[in-house]
Amino acid sequence: MEAMDLDMEPKPQPESSSNPNSFKRFGLKTSIQTNFGDDYVFQIVPKDDWTAMAVSLSTNAVKLYSPVTGQYYGECKGHSATINHISFADSSSPHVLHSCSSDGTIRLWDTRTFQQVSSFHSGSGAEIFSFSFGGSSNNLLAAGCNSQILLWDWRNDKQVACLEDSHVEDVTQVHFIPDHQSKLLSASVDGLICIFDTDGDINEDDHLESVLNVGTSIGKVGFFGETYQKLWCLTHIETLSIWDWKDATETNFQDARSLASKSWSLGDVDYFVDCHYSREAERLWLIGGANTGALGYFPVSYSGTQAIGTAEAIFEGGHTGVVRSVLPMSNMPGPQGQSFFGWTGGEDGRLCCWLSDGSVDTINRSWISSELVLRSPKIRKSKRHGPY
């Protein structure tokens, strides 16, 4: 991959609001402009063996890159509306990428040829917001489709259930629970989280096991803990709640934004992107950002004293707008003994790669591949000190 060194203006180094040594600053290694215009990066997901990452864009396409070098591999095109969720298959089908869209389809792609190899349809053209593969025999595909939950046996493309009474508004999330593959969780704009048992002949009367009432529109959920019994939940009004989904106990952070805003020196935290859990450290972080593009990792204490602590990692100087997705990959080696933190993508259309060694030279320099950004030499030269 041919790359160009592009100088960036030095950025001031803001201090932590409490202890300047309590957080780690990451240096920007690479920035890729995925398109030109007003295109967004929605989601970044890794292949099982980390040889590729897929990036969904507001152009209704999915592009594939190397997570190590940023090299562009190709794109999967076919959706006619917004792509709401993407994921790679597991190691049994390493070259398969899944995507779902507001065009009412779930599509399967061969990432070696970038061609569609299969698809599932909502039937009515209704939007599909999320999907998940699982079941006791790993044969089920679940999808959140408007206010319904559809289930197929993906081995024969047969729809086996339509759960339409549990939610009254759009189902934003469906997940088969890790280590509990017969259990299916759904979350919705109606503020409810439902948990189903998918063994046997699936129906709501007999298979709806529990309902958790979050009380407001749910944007994203995820599982954590040694047995994945814990559940974090982010809402569309930027609140956080932590649940034990088995016994329905809750820790609620209604003021999550104000707590996080007090925990760094970069102004208000305007939104939350995701949560990140380390099984080794048994710690949970809330990932929040400012509309200017800065991003922080805020530790969450949810048992005993409840708190959102001082930012322990800060990313600044890569994005100029809202960050939509974070892909950590900090176990991978980088150049000169450094290690990659990972990639971020946002509404500025950029993919940014970060190194865990925040040296001055790293922070004040970025590289953009000429294979990924196709500009004329004249334009490229004129943009030397404003590469984005």
XYZ file of C-alpha atoms in Angstrom:
388
model
C 0.000 0.000 0.000
C 1.447 3.356 -1.001
C 1.075 5.953 1.732
C 1.818 9.649 2.078
C 3.057 11.506 5.150
C 0.812 14.482 5.802
C 1.711 17.060 8.440
C -0.946 18.042 10.947
C -1.029 21.095 13.197
C 0.060 20.262 16.784
C -2.888 19.837 19.136
C -2.802 21.148 22.721
C -2.633 18.464 25.397
C -5.605 18.941 27.764
C -5.170 17.872 31.345
C -7.378 15.371 33.115
C -9.953 16.977 35.379
C -8.487 15.174 38.383
C -5.213 13.371 37.861
C -3.242 14.042 34.658
C -1.644 10.600 34.908
C -4.929 8.736 35.342
C -5.652 8.406 31.636
C -3.782 7.273 28.568
C -3.623 9.383 25.450
C -3.600 7.649 22.090
C -1.822 8.847 18.968
C -3.472 9.009 15.562
C -1.690 6.613 13.211
C -3.869 6.616 10.101
C -6.914 8.427 8.808
C -8.875 7.204 5.790
C -11.573 9.238 4.090
C -14.026 6.540 3.021
C -15.861 8.783 0.548
C -16.199 12.403 -0.390
C -19.270 14.425 0.444
C -21.540 13.983 3.438
C -21.252 10.217 3.886
C -21.254 8.619 7.341
C -19.443 5.626 8.770
C -22.063 3.630 10.680
C -20.348 0.498 12.001
C -16.956 -1.246 11.981
C -16.758 -5.004 12.646
C -13.809 -7.457 12.495
C -13.461 -10.748 10.715
C -13.001 -13.657 13.105
C -9.261 -13.944 12.370
C -8.720 -10.152 12.157
C -7.517 -10.299 8.549
C -10.236 -7.848 7.488
C -12.707 -5.371 8.881
C -16.031 -4.375 7.349
C -17.306 -0.799 7.412
C -20.942 0.091 6.718
C -21.533 3.479 5.124
C -24.458 5.808 4.530
C -24.003 5.112 0.797
C -25.773 1.756 1.475
C -22.502 -0.082 0.801
C -20.078 -2.040 2.982
C -16.356 -1.541 2.375
C -13.627 -3.915 3.513
C -10.154 -2.931 4.707
C -7.117 -4.420 6.395
C -7.251 -3.568 10.118
C -3.428 -3.525 10.231
C -2.496 -1.453 7.177
C -5.758 0.217 6.199
C -5.492 -1.296 2.703
C -8.804 -1.191 0.824
C -10.016 -4.623 -0.357
C -13.354 -3.926 -2.044
C -17.030 -3.253 -1.360
C -20.329 -5.089 -1.168
C -23.156 -3.215 -2.892
C -26.785 -4.199 -3.212
C -28.846 -2.645 -0.428
C -31.216 0.113 -1.521
C -31.676 1.756 1.893
C -29.776 2.372 5.140
C -27.643 -0.506 6.428
C -28.529 -0.880 10.104
C -26.291 -3.747 11.259
C -23.374 -5.816 9.939
C -21.412 -8.778 11.291
C -19.044 -11.457 10.051
C -19.901 -15.132 10.412
C -17.899 -17.241 12.859
C -14.839 -19.312 11.963
C -16.988 -22.036 10.377
C -17.810 -19.621 7.513
C -14.899 -17.172 7.682
C -15.551 -15.438 4.359
C -19.243 -14.664 4.960
C -20.421 -11.180 5.913
C -24.009 -10.440 6.976
C -25.856 -7.151 6.662
C -29.413 -5.961 7.284
C -31.124 -2.878 5.976
C -34.177 -0.676 5.973
C -34.847 -2.160 2.521
C -36.314 -5.189 4.344
C -33.501 -7.646 3.632
C -30.709 -9.506 5.377
C -27.958 -10.253 2.864
C -25.027 -12.653 2.992
C -21.857 -11.727 1.085
C -18.779 -13.670 0.043
C -15.973 -11.277 0.965
C -13.568 -12.954 -1.473
C -15.686 -11.916 -4.447
C -17.780 -9.145 -2.770
C -20.875 -10.793 -4.246
C -24.180 -11.545 -2.555
C -24.656 -15.283 -2.009
C -27.971 -15.401 -0.130
C -30.705 -13.214 1.350
C -33.679 -13.198 3.702
C -36.682 -10.904 3.285
C -39.074 -9.429 5.812
C -41.951 -10.256 3.468
C -43.677 -6.898 3.664
C -40.628 -4.794 2.881
C -40.578 -3.647 6.492
C -37.299 -2.281 7.826
C -34.879 -4.694 9.524
C -32.883 -3.031 12.289
C -30.912 -5.889 13.834
C -30.235 -9.613 13.475
C -28.555 -12.419 15.380
C -27.619 -16.057 14.724
C -28.029 -18.649 17.459
C -30.394 -21.198 18.974
C -29.588 -24.448 20.748
C -28.633 -26.041 17.420
C -27.185 -22.789 16.054
C -29.751 -22.964 13.274
C -31.811 -19.841 13.965
C -31.624 -16.369 12.488
C -33.575 -13.717 14.411
C -34.345 -10.222 13.141
C -35.951 -7.098 14.551
C -38.381 -6.010 11.853
C -40.469 -2.942 12.696
C -42.283 -4.033 15.885
C -41.962 -7.750 15.092
C -39.309 -10.377 15.734
C -38.889 -12.771 12.819
C -37.075 -16.095 13.091
C -35.839 -18.319 10.289
C -34.116 -21.673 10.149
C -31.218 -20.415 8.029
C -30.345 -23.950 6.882
C -33.496 -24.195 4.747
C -34.527 -20.502 4.559
C -37.823 -21.345 6.273
C -39.454 -18.775 8.561
C -40.303 -20.567 11.803
C -41.835 -17.799 13.913
C -43.162 -14.261 13.917
C -43.398 -12.709 17.381
C -45.631 -9.663 17.003
C -47.274 -9.029 20.386
C -44.326 -8.387 22.693
C -43.350 -4.966 21.323
C -45.458 -2.087 20.020
C -42.649 -0.052 18.404
C -39.504 -0.707 16.377
C -37.281 -3.531 17.632
C -33.840 -1.950 17.580
C -31.835 -4.900 18.955
C -31.990 -8.700 18.901
C -29.261 -10.867 20.427
C -28.898 -14.525 21.223
C -27.246 -14.448 24.646
C -23.649 -15.741 24.710
C -23.302 -19.054 26.589
C -27.125 -19.239 26.669
C -27.754 -19.797 22.976
C -31.407 -20.791 23.332
C -32.165 -17.428 24.959
C -33.064 -14.527 22.655
C -33.154 -10.929 23.846
C -35.035 -8.155 22.058
C -35.044 -4.424 22.818
C -37.289 -1.748 21.406
C -38.162 1.912 21.082
C -41.084 1.075 23.410
C -38.558 0.843 26.276
C -38.959 -2.888 26.871
C -36.385 -5.670 26.845
C -37.906 -9.121 26.284
C -36.191 -12.475 26.798
C -37.462 -15.552 24.985
C -36.648 -19.259 25.113
C -36.311 -20.388 21.483
C -36.321 -24.149 22.100
C -39.227 -26.047 20.545
C -42.171 -24.510 18.689
C -41.590 -20.795 19.315
C -44.562 -18.663 20.393
C -45.049 -15.712 22.713
C -47.552 -17.360 25.055
C -45.174 -20.123 26.099
C -41.719 -18.766 25.298
C -41.648 -15.187 26.637
C -39.721 -15.658 29.882
C -39.257 -12.127 31.223
C -39.675 -8.441 30.457
C -37.412 -5.620 31.686
C -38.834 -2.096 31.598
C -36.123 0.458 30.797
C -38.729 3.198 30.486
C -37.372 4.956 27.409
C -36.349 4.185 23.829
C -33.479 1.673 23.700
C -30.612 2.198 21.287
C -28.023 -0.479 22.045
C -27.461 -3.341 24.493
C -24.610 -5.728 25.221
C -23.675 -8.570 27.557
C -20.778 -8.819 29.971
C -19.567 -10.633 33.073
C -18.038 -14.069 33.542
C -21.276 -15.864 32.598
C -22.727 -13.009 30.487
C -25.432 -12.543 33.090
C -24.982 -8.769 33.128
C -26.501 -6.491 30.523
C -25.670 -2.878 29.720
C -28.262 -0.712 27.990
C -27.830 2.655 26.245
C -30.920 4.684 25.382
C -31.690 7.279 22.745
C -31.735 9.980 25.444
C -28.137 9.063 26.463
C -28.852 7.217 29.717
C -27.138 4.032 30.882
C -28.558 1.162 32.891
C -26.935 -2.077 34.066
C -29.104 -5.167 34.541
C -28.846 -8.710 35.763
C -31.115 -10.187 33.129
C -31.792 -13.340 35.133
C -33.129 -11.689 38.281
C -34.121 -8.324 36.681
C -32.133 -6.155 39.102
C -31.043 -2.762 37.794
C -28.433 -0.040 38.354
C -29.540 3.156 36.631
C -27.419 6.103 35.488
C -30.052 8.596 34.371
C -27.476 11.387 34.626
C -24.757 9.533 32.718
C -23.972 12.482 30.439
C -23.486 14.976 33.248
C -21.394 12.483 35.238
C -19.145 11.811 32.243
C -18.914 15.513 31.371
C -17.485 16.192 34.839
C -14.913 13.430 34.312
C -12.816 15.053 31.603
C -11.696 18.552 30.610
C -12.947 18.608 27.016
C -16.368 20.121 27.648
C -19.702 18.368 27.561
C -20.087 14.712 26.644
C -22.815 15.014 24.011
C -23.521 11.348 23.253
C -22.517 7.762 23.975
C -21.215 5.380 21.347
C -20.897 2.017 23.076
C -19.670 0.160 26.135
C -16.523 -1.932 26.382
C -15.908 -4.782 28.850
C -12.584 -6.407 29.689
C -13.014 -9.962 30.953
C -9.396 -10.012 32.121
C -9.751 -6.850 34.216
C -13.459 -7.416 34.937
C -14.104 -3.753 34.182
C -16.722 -1.908 32.151
C -16.156 1.385 30.313
C -18.719 3.751 28.851
C -17.523 5.306 25.572
C -18.697 8.869 25.125
C -17.889 11.717 22.794
C -18.238 15.394 21.999
C -19.767 16.716 18.791
C -16.321 18.106 17.912
C -14.948 14.551 17.510
C -13.153 13.917 20.835
C -13.794 10.538 22.451
C -13.262 9.153 25.950
C -13.411 5.850 27.841
C -15.144 6.352 31.209
C -14.958 3.555 33.835
C -18.323 2.496 35.272
C -18.768 1.337 38.867
C -22.116 -0.418 39.088
C -21.907 -2.549 42.251
C -21.658 -0.913 45.639
C -20.855 2.753 45.032
C -22.302 3.778 41.678
C -20.116 6.119 39.657
C -18.818 7.085 36.227
C -15.144 7.845 36.750
C -12.502 10.055 35.172
C -11.766 9.240 31.533
C -8.997 6.640 31.326
C -8.412 6.969 27.589
C -8.848 10.030 25.400
C -8.874 10.215 21.587
C -8.591 13.662 20.071
C -7.481 15.096 16.739
C -8.842 12.388 14.444
C -12.525 13.189 13.918
C -14.356 16.436 13.290
C -17.859 15.168 14.035
C -19.846 12.529 15.898
C -18.141 9.124 16.200
C -20.511 6.262 15.386
C -18.373 3.142 15.933
C -15.320 1.977 17.887
C -13.395 -1.216 17.100
C -10.823 -2.048 19.823
C -7.934 -4.285 18.752
C -5.306 -3.483 21.374
C -3.823 -6.985 21.419
C -2.335 -6.529 17.938
C 1.259 -5.316 17.421
C 1.924 -2.021 15.657
C 5.040 -0.259 14.333
C 8.183 0.450 16.401
C 7.040 -1.637 19.331
C 3.771 0.242 19.694
C 0.416 -1.504 19.759
C -2.809 -0.692 17.982
C -5.698 0.484 20.080
C -8.083 0.124 17.172
C -10.274 2.020 14.729
C -13.010 4.603 15.006
C -15.501 5.779 12.374
C -17.891 8.676 12.294
C -20.226 11.126 10.637
C -17.258 12.912 9.047
C -16.776 9.840 6.824
C -13.362 9.079 8.359
C -11.823 5.895 9.624
C -9.124 6.661 12.194
C -6.555 4.172 13.481
C -5.003 4.839 16.903
C -1.734 3.748 18.488
C -1.378 3.216 22.215
C 1.883 5.177 22.308
C 0.854 8.830 22.271
C 4.222 10.251 21.291
C 4.290 13.825 19.955
C 5.386 12.659 16.534
C 2.529 10.178 16.339
C -0.128 12.618 17.521
C 0.923 15.285 15.036
C 1.127 13.109 11.963
C -1.302 11.040 9.910
C -1.039 8.912 6.826
C -3.634 8.565 4.096
C -3.372 5.799 1.524
C -3.463 6.989 -2.063
C -5.237 3.727 -2.915
C -8.119 4.678 -0.632
C -8.372 8.388 -1.337
C -8.514 9.059 -5.049
C -7.716 12.716 -5.576
C -5.851 14.453 -8.342
C -2.219 15.419 -7.524
C -3.173 19.101 -7.668
C -5.930 18.764 -5.107
C -3.814 16.488 -2.923
C -0.997 19.016 -2.841
C -3.289 21.892 -1.963
C -4.717 19.894 0.923
C -1.336 18.966 2.420
C -1.995 20.801 5.705
C -5.717 19.923 5.781
C -5.703 16.300 4.665
C -9.327 15.647 5.615
